[in-house]
PDB file of C-alpha atoms in Angstrom:
ATOM      1  CA  UNK A   1       1.058   0.180  20.280  1.00 64.00           C
ATOM      2  CA  UNK A   2       0.638   0.035  16.483  1.00 75.00           C
ATOM      3  CA  UNK A   3       2.368  -2.789  14.713  1.00 87.00           C
ATOM      4  CA  UNK A   4       4.267  -0.294  12.429  1.00 92.00           C
ATOM      5  CA  UNK A   5       5.192   3.179  13.551  1.00 93.00           C
ATOM      6  CA  UNK A   6       6.251   5.939  11.093  1.00 94.00           C
ATOM      7  CA  UNK A   7       6.676   9.641  11.767  1.00 91.00           C
ATOM      8  CA  UNK A   8       4.318  11.454   9.357  1.00 89.00           C
ATOM      9  CA  UNK A   9       6.589  14.487   9.081  1.00 90.00           C
ATOM     10  CA  UNK A  10       6.618  16.551   7.025  1.00 94.00           C
ATOM     11  CA  UNK A  11      10.326  16.328   6.501  1.00 96.00           C
ATOM     12  CA  UNK A  12      11.757  19.374   4.573  1.00 97.00           C
ATOM     13  CA  UNK A  13      15.242  19.225   3.142  1.00 97.00           C
ATOM     14  CA  UNK A  14      17.310  21.215   0.570  1.00 97.00           C
ATOM     15  CA  UNK A  15      18.088  19.698  -2.791  1.00 97.00           C
ATOM     16  CA  UNK A  16      21.151  17.434  -2.670  1.00 97.00           C
ATOM     17  CA  UNK A  17      20.704  16.417   0.950  1.00 97.00           C
ATOM     18  CA  UNK A  18      20.787  12.878   2.199  1.00 98.00           C
ATOM     19  CA  UNK A  19      17.351  11.864   3.471  1.00 98.00           C
ATOM     20  CA  UNK A  20      16.735   9.231   6.109  1.00 97.00           C
ATOM     21  CA  UNK A  21      13.254   7.802   6.530  1.00 97.00           C
ATOM     22  CA  UNK A  22      12.531   5.237   9.266  1.00 97.00           C
ATOM     23  CA  UNK A  23       9.956   2.869  10.580  1.00 97.00           C
ATOM     24  CA  UNK A  24       9.833   0.725  13.757  1.00 97.00           C
ATOM     25  CA  UNK A  25       7.715  -2.329  14.154  1.00 95.00           C
ATOM     26  CA  UNK A  26       6.667  -4.672  16.981  1.00 94.00           C
ATOM     27  CA  UNK A  27       5.940  -7.965  15.214  1.00 91.00           C
ATOM     28  CA  UNK A  28       9.083 -10.033  15.189  1.00 91.00           C
ATOM     29  CA  UNK A  29       7.521 -12.428  12.624  1.00 89.00           C
ATOM     30  CA  UNK A  30       7.762  -9.824   9.811  1.00 90.00           C
ATOM     31  CA  UNK A  31      10.213 -10.956   7.190  1.00 87.00           C
ATOM     32  CA  UNK A  32       9.348  -8.957   4.028  1.00 88.00           C
ATOM     33  CA  UNK A  33      10.057  -5.228   4.163  1.00 92.00           C
ATOM     34  CA  UNK A  34       9.047  -2.736   1.530  1.00 92.00           C
ATOM     35  CA  UNK A  35       9.174   0.985   0.821  1.00 94.00           C
ATOM     36  CA  UNK A  36       6.656   2.689  -1.375  1.00 94.00           C
ATOM     37  CA  UNK A  37       6.553   6.198  -2.866  1.00 95.00           C
ATOM     38  CA  UNK A  38       3.187   7.921  -3.300  1.00 94.00           C
ATOM     39  CA  UNK A  39       2.629  11.103  -5.200  1.00 94.00           C
ATOM     40  CA  UNK A  40      -0.395  13.192  -4.421  1.00 89.00           C
ATOM     41  CA  UNK A  41      -3.654  11.545  -5.635  1.00 86.00           C
ATOM     42  CA  UNK A  42      -1.823   8.487  -7.035  1.00 89.00           C
ATOM     43  CA  UNK A  43      -1.513   4.942  -5.891  1.00 91.00           C
ATOM     44  CA  UNK A  44       1.716   3.912  -4.064  1.00 92.00           C
ATOM     45  CA  UNK A  45       4.521   2.566  -6.227  1.00 91.00           C
ATOM     46  CA  UNK A  46       7.185   0.187  -5.018  1.00 89.00           C
ATOM     47  CA  UNK A  47      10.656   1.532  -4.452  1.00 91.00           C
ATOM     48  CA  UNK A  48      12.522  -1.125  -2.587  1.00 88.00           C
ATOM     49  CA  UNK A  49      11.771  -4.687  -1.418  1.00 85.00           C
ATOM     50  CA  UNK A  50      13.981  -6.548   1.113  1.00 86.00           C
ATOM     51  CA  UNK A  51      13.679 -10.064   2.528  1.00 83.00           C
ATOM     52  CA  UNK A  52      14.942 -10.448   6.133  1.00 81.00           C
ATOM     53  CA  UNK A  53      17.878  -8.317   7.431  1.00 82.00           C
ATOM     54  CA  UNK A  54      20.534  -6.491   5.533  1.00 85.00           C
ATOM     55  CA  UNK A  55      21.002  -3.657   3.056  1.00 90.00           C
ATOM     56  CA  UNK A  56      19.830  -3.240  -0.428  1.00 92.00           C
ATOM     57  CA  UNK A  57      20.910  -0.497  -2.807  1.00 94.00           C
ATOM     58  CA  UNK A  58      19.219   0.736  -5.974  1.00 93.00           C
ATOM     59  CA  UNK A  59      20.637   3.887  -7.547  1.00 96.00           C
ATOM     60  CA  UNK A  60      20.201   6.765  -5.122  1.00 97.00           C
ATOM     61  CA  UNK A  61      18.092   4.620  -2.708  1.00 97.00           C
ATOM     62  CA  UNK A  62      19.334   2.337   0.060  1.00 97.00           C
ATOM     63  CA  UNK A  63      17.108   0.227   2.272  1.00 96.00           C
ATOM     64  CA  UNK A  64      18.328  -1.140   5.590  1.00 95.00           C
ATOM     65  CA  UNK A  65      16.621  -3.680   7.778  1.00 95.00           C
ATOM     66  CA  UNK A  66      17.726  -4.375  11.342  1.00 94.00           C
ATOM     67  CA  UNK A  67      15.532  -7.159  12.689  1.00 92.00           C
ATOM     68  CA  UNK A  68      17.251  -7.288  16.036  1.00 92.00           C
ATOM     69  CA  UNK A  69      16.157  -3.675  16.672  1.00 93.00           C
ATOM     70  CA  UNK A  70      12.908  -3.951  14.637  1.00 94.00           C
ATOM     71  CA  UNK A  71      13.964  -0.940  12.647  1.00 95.00           C
ATOM     72  CA  UNK A  72      14.001  -0.274   8.926  1.00 96.00           C
ATOM     73  CA  UNK A  73      15.405   2.749   7.023  1.00 97.00           C
ATOM     74  CA  UNK A  74      15.327   4.196   3.563  1.00 97.00           C
ATOM     75  CA  UNK A  75      18.166   6.506   2.582  1.00 97.00           C
ATOM     76  CA  UNK A  76      17.919   8.806  -0.388  1.00 98.00           C
ATOM     77  CA  UNK A  77      21.183  10.317  -1.645  1.00 98.00           C
ATOM     78  CA  UNK A  78      21.420  13.503  -3.626  1.00 98.00           C
ATOM     79  CA  UNK A  79      17.761  14.218  -3.107  1.00 98.00           C
ATOM     80  CA  UNK A  80      15.920  15.967  -5.878  1.00 97.00           C
ATOM     81  CA  UNK A  81      12.648  18.037  -5.909  1.00 97.00           C
ATOM     82  CA  UNK A  82      11.048  15.117  -7.845  1.00 96.00           C
ATOM     83  CA  UNK A  83      11.620  13.015  -4.756  1.00 97.00           C
ATOM     84  CA  UNK A  84       8.970  15.074  -2.961  1.00 97.00           C
ATOM     85  CA  UNK A  85       6.246  12.600  -2.078  1.00 96.00           C
ATOM     86  CA  UNK A  86       4.892  10.528   0.742  1.00 95.00           C
ATOM     87  CA  UNK A  87       6.984   7.445   1.609  1.00 97.00           C
ATOM     88  CA  UNK A  88       5.274   4.507   3.143  1.00 95.00           C
ATOM     89  CA  UNK A  89       7.013   1.578   4.746  1.00 95.00           C
ATOM     90  CA  UNK A  90       5.298  -1.830   4.666  1.00 92.00           C
ATOM     91  CA  UNK A  91       6.139  -5.200   6.103  1.00 89.00           C
ATOM     92  CA  UNK A  92       4.604  -8.683   6.238  1.00 86.00           C
ATOM     93  CA  UNK A  93       5.041 -12.199   7.496  1.00 82.00           C
ATOM     94  CA  UNK A  94       3.532 -13.903   4.456  1.00 75.00           C
ATOM     95  CA  UNK A  95       0.690 -11.942   2.865  1.00 73.00           C
ATOM     96  CA  UNK A  96      -1.372  -8.974   3.974  1.00 80.00           C
ATOM     97  CA  UNK A  97       1.319  -6.313   4.292  1.00 85.00           C
ATOM     98  CA  UNK A  98       1.011  -3.886   7.203  1.00 88.00           C
ATOM     99  CA  UNK A  99       1.696  -0.233   6.299  1.00 90.00           C
ATOM    100  CA  UNK A 100       3.068   2.716   8.201  1.00 92.00           C
ATOM    101  CA  UNK A 101       1.264   6.006   8.074  1.00 92.00           C
ATOM    102  CA  UNK A 102       3.686   7.448   5.595  1.00 94.00           C
ATOM    103  CA  UNK A 103       6.236  10.274   5.859  1.00 95.00           C
ATOM    104  CA  UNK A 104       5.745  13.376   3.768  1.00 95.00           C
ATOM    105  CA  UNK A 105       9.066  14.456   2.223  1.00 97.00           C
ATOM    106  CA  UNK A 106       9.574  17.868   0.715  1.00 97.00           C
ATOM    107  CA  UNK A 107      12.786  18.595  -1.204  1.00 97.00           C
ATOM    108  CA  UNK A 108      13.121  22.276  -1.980  1.00 96.00           C
ATOM    109  CA  UNK A 109      15.362  23.689  -4.673  1.00 94.00           C
TER     110      UNK A 109
ATOM    111  CA  UNK B   1       3.904  -8.297 -17.502  1.00 77.00           C
ATOM    112  CA  UNK B   2       1.357  -7.809 -14.738  1.00 78.00           C
ATOM    113  CA  UNK B   3      -0.959  -4.793 -14.649  1.00 86.00           C
ATOM    114  CA  UNK B   4      -3.780  -3.694 -12.352  1.00 91.00           C
ATOM    115  CA  UNK B   5      -6.722  -1.676 -13.424  1.00 92.00           C
ATOM    116  CA  UNK B   6      -8.976   0.201 -11.057  1.00 94.00           C
ATOM    117  CA  UNK B   7     -11.902   2.394 -11.982  1.00 91.00           C
ATOM    118  CA  UNK B   8     -13.336   4.956 -11.795  1.00 92.00           C
ATOM    119  CA  UNK B   9     -10.535   7.380 -10.864  1.00 92.00           C
ATOM    120  CA  UNK B  10     -12.970   9.807  -9.158  1.00 94.00           C
ATOM    121  CA  UNK B  11     -16.526   9.457  -8.043  1.00 96.00           C
ATOM    122  CA  UNK B  12     -18.984  11.765  -6.360  1.00 97.00           C
ATOM    123  CA  UNK B  13     -22.049  10.020  -4.916  1.00 97.00           C
ATOM    124  CA  UNK B  14     -24.972  11.214  -2.793  1.00 97.00           C
ATOM    125  CA  UNK B  15     -25.535   9.774   0.642  1.00 97.00           C
ATOM    126  CA  UNK B  16     -27.633   6.698   0.527  1.00 96.00           C
ATOM    127  CA  UNK B  17     -26.678   5.739  -2.994  1.00 97.00           C
ATOM    128  CA  UNK B  18     -25.047   2.407  -3.878  1.00 97.00           C
ATOM    129  CA  UNK B  19     -21.340   1.958  -4.759  1.00 96.00           C
ATOM    130  CA  UNK B  20     -19.487  -0.362  -6.968  1.00 96.00           C
ATOM    131  CA  UNK B  21     -15.679  -0.071  -7.515  1.00 96.00           C
ATOM    132  CA  UNK B  22     -13.997  -2.626  -9.717  1.00 95.00           C
ATOM    133  CA  UNK B  23     -10.456  -3.858  -9.859  1.00 96.00           C
ATOM    134  CA  UNK B  24      -8.925  -6.345 -12.273  1.00 96.00           C
ATOM    135  CA  UNK B  25      -5.461  -7.780 -12.506  1.00 94.00           C
ATOM    136  CA  UNK B  26      -3.819  -9.011 -15.708  1.00 92.00           C
ATOM    137  CA  UNK B  27      -0.807 -11.227 -16.345  1.00 89.00           C
ATOM    138  CA  UNK B  28      -0.957 -13.402 -13.281  1.00 86.00           C
ATOM    139  CA  UNK B  29      -3.031 -16.145 -11.780  1.00 87.00           C
ATOM    140  CA  UNK B  30      -4.569 -16.660  -8.305  1.00 89.00           C
ATOM    141  CA  UNK B  31      -3.285 -13.363  -6.822  1.00 90.00           C
ATOM    142  CA  UNK B  32      -4.082 -12.248  -3.322  1.00 91.00           C
ATOM    143  CA  UNK B  33      -6.300  -9.218  -3.731  1.00 93.00           C
ATOM    144  CA  UNK B  34      -6.770  -6.338  -1.313  1.00 93.00           C
ATOM    145  CA  UNK B  35      -8.940  -3.246  -0.835  1.00 95.00           C
ATOM    146  CA  UNK B  36      -7.473  -0.473   1.221  1.00 93.00           C
ATOM    147  CA  UNK B  37      -8.851   2.922   2.162  1.00 93.00           C
ATOM    148  CA  UNK B  38      -6.488   5.789   2.698  1.00 91.00           C
ATOM    149  CA  UNK B  39      -7.558   8.864   4.706  1.00 82.00           C
ATOM    150  CA  UNK B  40      -5.427  11.942   4.773  1.00 73.00           C
ATOM    151  CA  UNK B  41      -2.545  11.560   7.192  1.00 68.00           C
ATOM    152  CA  UNK B  42      -3.771   8.212   8.391  1.00 72.00           C
ATOM    153  CA  UNK B  43      -2.035   5.667   6.212  1.00 80.00           C
ATOM    154  CA  UNK B  44      -3.547   2.645   4.535  1.00 87.00           C
ATOM    155  CA  UNK B  45      -6.381   0.839   6.264  1.00 88.00           C
ATOM    156  CA  UNK B  46      -6.967  -2.664   5.053  1.00 90.00           C
ATOM    157  CA  UNK B  47     -10.688  -3.237   4.345  1.00 93.00           C
ATOM    158  CA  UNK B  48     -10.862  -6.622   2.692  1.00 94.00           C
ATOM    159  CA  UNK B  49      -8.543  -9.233   1.388  1.00 92.00           C
ATOM    160  CA  UNK B  50      -9.073 -12.344  -0.734  1.00 94.00           C
ATOM    161  CA  UNK B  51      -6.827 -15.397  -1.316  1.00 91.00           C
ATOM    162  CA  UNK B  52      -9.157 -17.014  -3.857  1.00 91.00           C
ATOM    163  CA  UNK B  53     -12.367 -16.883  -5.778  1.00 92.00           C
ATOM    164  CA  UNK B  54     -15.345 -16.399  -3.387  1.00 89.00           C
ATOM    165  CA  UNK B  55     -13.011 -16.063  -0.377  1.00 92.00           C
ATOM    166  CA  UNK B  56     -13.333 -12.755   1.324  1.00 93.00           C
ATOM    167  CA  UNK B  57     -11.980 -11.679   4.711  1.00 91.00           C
ATOM    168  CA  UNK B  58     -13.076  -8.483   6.301  1.00 89.00           C
ATOM    169  CA  UNK B  59     -10.678  -6.555   8.507  1.00 83.00           C
ATOM    170  CA  UNK B  60     -12.947  -3.771   9.627  1.00 79.00           C
ATOM    171  CA  UNK B  61     -16.697  -3.843  10.239  1.00 66.00           C
ATOM    172  CA  UNK B  62     -18.256  -1.132   8.110  1.00 77.00           C
ATOM    173  CA  UNK B  63     -20.818  -0.191   5.553  1.00 87.00           C
ATOM    174  CA  UNK B  64     -18.917  -1.916   2.713  1.00 93.00           C
ATOM    175  CA  UNK B  65     -18.721  -5.394   1.280  1.00 95.00           C
ATOM    176  CA  UNK B  66     -16.417  -7.092  -1.226  1.00 96.00           C
ATOM    177  CA  UNK B  67     -16.753  -9.873  -3.738  1.00 96.00           C
ATOM    178  CA  UNK B  68     -14.418 -11.827  -5.982  1.00 96.00           C
ATOM    179  CA  UNK B  69     -16.486 -13.378  -8.782  1.00 94.00           C
ATOM    180  CA  UNK B  70     -13.462 -14.230 -10.867  1.00 95.00           C
ATOM    181  CA  UNK B  71      -9.829 -15.055 -10.149  1.00 94.00           C
ATOM    182  CA  UNK B  72      -8.543 -11.581 -11.117  1.00 94.00           C
ATOM    183  CA  UNK B  73     -11.589  -9.433 -10.294  1.00 96.00           C
ATOM    184  CA  UNK B  74     -12.290  -7.737  -7.016  1.00 96.00           C
ATOM    185  CA  UNK B  75     -15.256  -5.571  -6.339  1.00 96.00           C
ATOM    186  CA  UNK B  76     -15.996  -3.244  -3.551  1.00 96.00           C
ATOM    187  CA  UNK B  77     -19.624  -2.430  -2.951  1.00 96.00           C
ATOM    188  CA  UNK B  78     -22.072  -0.621  -0.704  1.00 95.00           C
ATOM    189  CA  UNK B  79     -25.804  -0.629  -0.636  1.00 95.00           C
ATOM    190  CA  UNK B  80     -26.086   2.830   0.944  1.00 95.00           C
ATOM    191  CA  UNK B  81     -23.139   5.161   1.187  1.00 95.00           C
ATOM    192  CA  UNK B  82     -22.465   7.220   4.295  1.00 94.00           C
ATOM    193  CA  UNK B  83     -20.603  10.488   4.479  1.00 93.00           C
ATOM    194  CA  UNK B  84     -17.869   8.700   6.402  1.00 90.00           C
ATOM    195  CA  UNK B  85     -17.250   6.402   3.388  1.00 92.00           C
ATOM    196  CA  UNK B  86     -15.532   9.281   1.609  1.00 92.00           C
ATOM    197  CA  UNK B  87     -11.828   8.552   0.962  1.00 93.00           C
ATOM    198  CA  UNK B  88      -9.213   7.302  -1.367  1.00 94.00           C
ATOM    199  CA  UNK B  89      -9.732   3.593  -2.177  1.00 96.00           C
ATOM    200  CA  UNK B  90      -6.887   1.448  -3.448  1.00 95.00           C
ATOM    201  CA  UNK B  91      -6.891  -2.059  -4.872  1.00 95.00           C
ATOM    202  CA  UNK B  92      -3.674  -4.080  -4.646  1.00 93.00           C
ATOM    203  CA  UNK B  93      -2.444  -7.535  -5.438  1.00 91.00           C
ATOM    204  CA  UNK B  94       0.483  -9.780  -4.607  1.00 86.00           C
ATOM    205  CA  UNK B  95       1.515 -13.480  -4.661  1.00 80.00           C
ATOM    206  CA  UNK B  96       2.904 -13.539  -1.144  1.00 72.00           C
ATOM    207  CA  UNK B  97       2.497 -16.627   1.026  1.00 67.00           C
ATOM    208  CA  UNK B  98       1.661 -19.013  -1.746  1.00 66.00           C
ATOM    209  CA  UNK B  99       4.585 -21.340  -1.172  1.00 58.00           C
ATOM    210  CA  UNK B 100       6.049 -20.518  -4.635  1.00 54.00           C
ATOM    211  CA  UNK B 101       9.304 -18.886  -5.484  1.00 47.00           C
ATOM    212  CA  UNK B 102       7.265 -16.021  -6.801  1.00 52.00           C
ATOM    213  CA  UNK B 103       6.841 -13.854  -3.727  1.00 57.00           C
ATOM    214  CA  UNK B 104       6.167 -10.390  -4.806  1.00 62.00           C
ATOM    215  CA  UNK B 105       5.407  -7.079  -3.276  1.00 70.00           C
ATOM    216  CA  UNK B 106       1.923  -5.593  -3.222  1.00 75.00           C
ATOM    217  CA  UNK B 107       1.177  -3.776  -6.407  1.00 85.00           C
ATOM    218  CA  UNK B 108      -1.384  -0.970  -6.283  1.00 91.00           C
ATOM    219  CA  UNK B 109      -3.920   0.429  -8.669  1.00 92.00           C
ATOM    220  CA  UNK B 110      -4.101   4.157  -9.214  1.00 92.00           C
ATOM    221  CA  UNK B 111      -6.912   4.502  -6.696  1.00 94.00           C
ATOM    222  CA  UNK B 112     -10.498   5.883  -6.697  1.00 95.00           C
ATOM    223  CA  UNK B 113     -11.227   9.133  -4.881  1.00 95.00           C
ATOM    224  CA  UNK B 114     -14.735   8.843  -3.574  1.00 95.00           C
ATOM    225  CA  UNK B 115     -16.614  11.835  -2.278  1.00 95.00           C
ATOM    226  CA  UNK B 116     -19.958  11.252  -0.663  1.00 95.00           C
ATOM    227  CA  UNK B 117     -22.116  14.343  -0.547  1.00 96.00           C
TER     228      UNK B 117
END
Protein backbone atom coordinates (compact mmCIF):
# COMPACT_ATOMS: atom_id res chain seq x y z
CA UNK A 1 0.00 0.00 0.00
CA UNK A 2 1.35 3.41 -0.94
CA UNK A 3 1.67 5.97 1.82
CA UNK A 4 -0.57 8.42 -0.04
CA UNK A 5 -3.33 7.36 -2.42
CA UNK A 6 -4.93 9.77 -4.88
CA UNK A 7 -7.20 8.97 -7.80
CA UNK A 8 -5.52 10.28 -10.98
CA UNK A 9 -8.83 10.99 -12.73
CA UNK A 10 -9.42 12.76 -15.02
CA UNK A 11 -12.30 14.47 -13.33
CA UNK A 12 -14.46 16.46 -15.74
CA UNK A 13 -17.03 18.93 -14.43
CA UNK A 14 -19.09 21.80 -15.88
CA UNK A 15 -18.23 25.38 -15.01
CA UNK A 16 -19.79 26.44 -11.72
CA UNK A 17 -19.78 22.96 -10.19
CA UNK A 18 -18.46 22.14 -6.75
CA UNK A 19 -15.37 19.96 -7.07
CA UNK A 20 -14.24 17.50 -4.42
CA UNK A 21 -10.70 16.14 -4.55
CA UNK A 22 -9.50 13.56 -2.04
CA UNK A 23 -6.50 11.68 -0.73
CA UNK A 24 -6.10 8.90 1.77
CA UNK A 25 -2.95 8.05 3.64
CA UNK A 26 -1.60 5.33 5.86
CA UNK A 27 1.01 7.06 8.02
CA UNK A 28 -0.66 8.32 11.19
CA UNK A 29 2.43 10.43 11.96
CA UNK A 30 1.65 12.91 9.19
CA UNK A 31 0.72 16.27 10.62
CA UNK A 32 1.24 18.75 7.78
CA UNK A 33 -1.16 18.56 4.85
CA UNK A 34 -0.87 20.50 1.61
CA UNK A 35 -2.61 20.86 -1.70
CA UNK A 36 -0.75 21.96 -4.81
CA UNK A 37 -2.01 22.98 -8.23
CA UNK A 38 0.10 22.20 -11.25
CA UNK A 39 -0.53 23.52 -14.73
CA UNK A 40 0.89 21.65 -17.68
CA UNK A 41 4.69 21.93 -17.95
CA UNK A 42 4.94 24.09 -14.82
CA UNK A 43 6.11 23.46 -11.29
CA UNK A 44 3.47 22.85 -8.59
CA UNK A 45 2.23 25.89 -6.69
CA UNK A 46 0.88 25.76 -3.18
CA UNK A 47 -2.86 26.24 -2.77
CA UNK A 48 -3.61 25.29 0.82
CA UNK A 49 -1.61 24.32 3.88
CA UNK A 50 -3.12 22.80 7.02
CA UNK A 51 -1.54 21.68 10.23
CA UNK A 52 -3.28 18.76 11.95
CA UNK A 53 -7.03 18.22 11.68
CA UNK A 54 -9.76 20.67 10.77
CA UNK A 55 -10.92 22.91 7.98
CA UNK A 56 -9.29 25.85 6.28
CA UNK A 57 -10.94 28.16 3.81
CA UNK A 58 -9.35 30.50 1.29
CA UNK A 59 -11.70 32.10 -1.21
CA UNK A 60 -13.28 29.39 -3.32
CA UNK A 61 -11.05 26.71 -1.82
CA UNK A 62 -11.65 24.70 1.35
CA UNK A 63 -9.27 22.09 2.71
CA UNK A 64 -10.41 19.47 5.19
CA UNK A 65 -8.31 17.07 7.21
CA UNK A 66 -9.76 14.11 9.08
CA UNK A 67 -6.86 12.44 10.86
CA UNK A 68 -9.07 9.81 12.45
CA UNK A 69 -10.01 8.55 8.99
CA UNK A 70 -6.65 9.43 7.41
CA UNK A 71 -8.51 11.35 4.74
CA UNK A 72 -8.02 14.82 3.32
CA UNK A 73 -10.15 16.78 0.88
CA UNK A 74 -10.00 19.90 -1.23
CA UNK A 75 -13.26 21.53 -2.26
CA UNK A 76 -13.46 24.08 -5.06
CA UNK A 77 -16.65 26.13 -5.22
CA UNK A 78 -17.91 27.80 -8.38
CA UNK A 79 -15.27 26.04 -10.46
CA UNK A 80 -13.85 27.92 -13.43
CA UNK A 81 -12.14 26.73 -16.62
CA UNK A 82 -8.96 28.31 -15.23
CA UNK A 83 -9.10 25.74 -12.41
CA UNK A 84 -8.31 23.04 -14.96
CA UNK A 85 -5.03 21.58 -13.78
CA UNK A 86 -3.57 18.66 -11.87
CA UNK A 87 -4.05 18.84 -8.10
CA UNK A 88 -1.55 17.09 -5.87
CA UNK A 89 -1.98 16.38 -2.22
CA UNK A 90 1.08 16.22 -0.01
CA UNK A 91 1.72 15.48 3.61
CA UNK A 92 4.62 15.16 5.99
CA UNK A 93 5.64 14.44 9.55
CA UNK A 94 8.42 17.00 9.68
CA UNK A 95 10.28 17.41 6.40
CA UNK A 96 10.32 15.42 3.16
CA UNK A 97 6.70 15.75 2.05
CA UNK A 98 5.12 12.71 0.46
CA UNK A 99 3.00 13.43 -2.59
CA UNK A 100 -0.01 11.80 -4.13
CA UNK A 101 -0.02 11.04 -7.86
CA UNK A 102 -2.22 14.03 -8.58
CA UNK A 103 -5.78 14.30 -9.91
CA UNK A 104 -6.35 15.84 -13.31
CA UNK A 105 -9.29 18.24 -13.21
CA UNK A 106 -11.03 19.54 -16.32
CA UNK A 107 -13.62 22.29 -15.96
CA UNK A 108 -15.48 22.79 -19.21
CA UNK A 109 -17.43 25.94 -20.09
CA UNK B 1 10.64 37.29 -0.08
CA UNK B 2 11.93 33.88 -0.99
CA UNK B 3 12.43 32.76 -4.56
CA UNK B 4 13.73 29.62 -6.18
CA UNK B 5 15.47 29.49 -9.52
CA UNK B 6 15.91 26.36 -11.57
CA UNK B 7 17.54 26.10 -14.96
CA UNK B 8 17.48 25.29 -17.75
CA UNK B 9 13.76 25.02 -18.47
CA UNK B 10 14.23 22.45 -21.22
CA UNK B 11 17.14 20.28 -22.20
CA UNK B 12 17.73 17.72 -24.92
CA UNK B 13 20.77 15.55 -24.36
CA UNK B 14 22.16 12.49 -26.15
CA UNK B 15 22.50 9.17 -24.39
CA UNK B 16 25.83 8.91 -22.62
CA UNK B 17 26.30 12.66 -22.20
CA UNK B 18 26.74 14.32 -18.79
CA UNK B 19 24.06 16.31 -17.00
CA UNK B 20 24.10 19.25 -14.64
CA UNK B 21 20.92 20.92 -13.41
CA UNK B 22 21.19 23.78 -10.98
CA UNK B 23 18.83 25.16 -8.40
CA UNK B 24 19.31 28.18 -6.16
CA UNK B 25 17.14 29.62 -3.44
CA UNK B 26 17.11 33.25 -2.37
CA UNK B 27 15.74 35.00 0.68
CA UNK B 28 16.18 32.25 3.25
CA UNK B 29 18.92 30.42 5.11
CA UNK B 30 19.61 26.73 5.69
CA UNK B 31 16.65 25.46 3.71
CA UNK B 32 15.91 21.78 3.18
CA UNK B 33 16.43 21.17 -0.53
CA UNK B 34 14.89 18.49 -2.69
CA UNK B 35 15.14 17.06 -6.19
CA UNK B 36 12.05 15.35 -7.55
CA UNK B 37 11.35 13.67 -10.87
CA UNK B 38 7.85 13.65 -12.25
CA UNK B 39 6.83 11.13 -14.89
CA UNK B 40 3.51 11.49 -16.67
CA UNK B 41 0.69 10.15 -14.50
CA UNK B 42 3.08 8.92 -11.83
CA UNK B 43 3.34 11.78 -9.38
CA UNK B 44 6.47 13.13 -7.79
CA UNK B 45 9.33 10.79 -7.08
CA UNK B 46 11.79 12.05 -4.50
CA UNK B 47 15.35 11.60 -5.78
CA UNK B 48 17.54 13.44 -3.27
CA UNK B 49 17.16 15.69 -0.28
CA UNK B 50 19.58 17.77 1.71
CA UNK B 51 19.26 19.32 5.16
CA UNK B 52 22.60 21.14 5.03
CA UNK B 53 25.75 21.86 3.05
CA UNK B 54 27.42 18.65 1.95
CA UNK B 55 24.60 16.51 3.38
CA UNK B 56 22.87 14.51 0.67
CA UNK B 57 20.43 11.65 1.12
CA UNK B 58 19.41 9.49 -1.79
CA UNK B 59 15.97 7.98 -1.92
CA UNK B 60 16.25 5.94 -5.08
CA UNK B 61 19.35 4.20 -6.47
CA UNK B 62 19.89 5.45 -9.99
CA UNK B 63 22.18 6.98 -12.52
CA UNK B 64 22.07 10.39 -10.86
CA UNK B 65 23.88 12.19 -8.06
CA UNK B 66 23.36 15.43 -6.18
CA UNK B 67 25.58 17.94 -4.46
CA UNK B 68 25.09 20.97 -2.27
CA UNK B 69 28.23 23.08 -2.49
CA UNK B 70 26.62 26.13 -0.89
CA UNK B 71 23.77 26.66 1.54
CA UNK B 72 21.26 27.66 -1.10
CA UNK B 73 22.56 25.78 -4.12
CA UNK B 74 21.57 22.28 -5.11
CA UNK B 75 22.91 20.51 -8.19
CA UNK B 76 21.68 17.36 -9.90
CA UNK B 77 24.24 15.56 -12.02
CA UNK B 78 24.88 12.52 -14.11
CA UNK B 79 28.08 11.30 -15.72
CA UNK B 80 26.29 9.36 -18.46
CA UNK B 81 22.63 9.86 -19.22
CA UNK B 82 20.31 6.97 -20.01
CA UNK B 83 17.10 7.08 -22.01
CA UNK B 84 15.22 6.31 -18.80
CA UNK B 85 16.51 9.56 -17.27
CA UNK B 86 14.08 11.54 -19.40
CA UNK B 87 11.47 13.35 -17.35
CA UNK B 88 10.43 16.52 -15.63
CA UNK B 89 12.83 17.44 -12.82
CA UNK B 90 11.74 19.71 -10.02
CA UNK B 91 13.75 21.38 -7.30
CA UNK B 92 12.01 22.37 -4.08
CA UNK B 93 12.80 23.89 -0.71
CA UNK B 94 11.23 24.22 2.71
CA UNK B 95 12.08 24.94 6.33
CA UNK B 96 10.15 22.05 7.84
CA UNK B 97 11.45 20.16 10.82
CA UNK B 98 13.98 22.75 11.90
CA UNK B 99 12.47 23.34 15.31
CA UNK B 100 11.65 26.93 14.49
CA UNK B 101 8.32 28.65 14.24
CA UNK B 102 9.00 28.99 10.55
CA UNK B 103 7.57 25.79 9.20
CA UNK B 104 6.74 26.29 5.60
CA UNK B 105 5.45 24.29 2.75
CA UNK B 106 7.64 22.96 -0.01
CA UNK B 107 8.12 25.57 -2.69
CA UNK B 108 8.93 24.41 -6.18
CA UNK B 109 10.97 25.72 -9.04
CA UNK B 110 9.48 25.80 -12.50
CA UNK B 111 11.10 22.53 -13.49
CA UNK B 112 13.44 21.25 -16.18
CA UNK B 113 12.07 19.04 -18.90
CA UNK B 114 14.87 16.67 -19.85
CA UNK B 115 14.69 14.59 -22.99
CA UNK B 116 17.43 12.05 -23.54
CA UNK B 117 17.70 11.02 -27.18
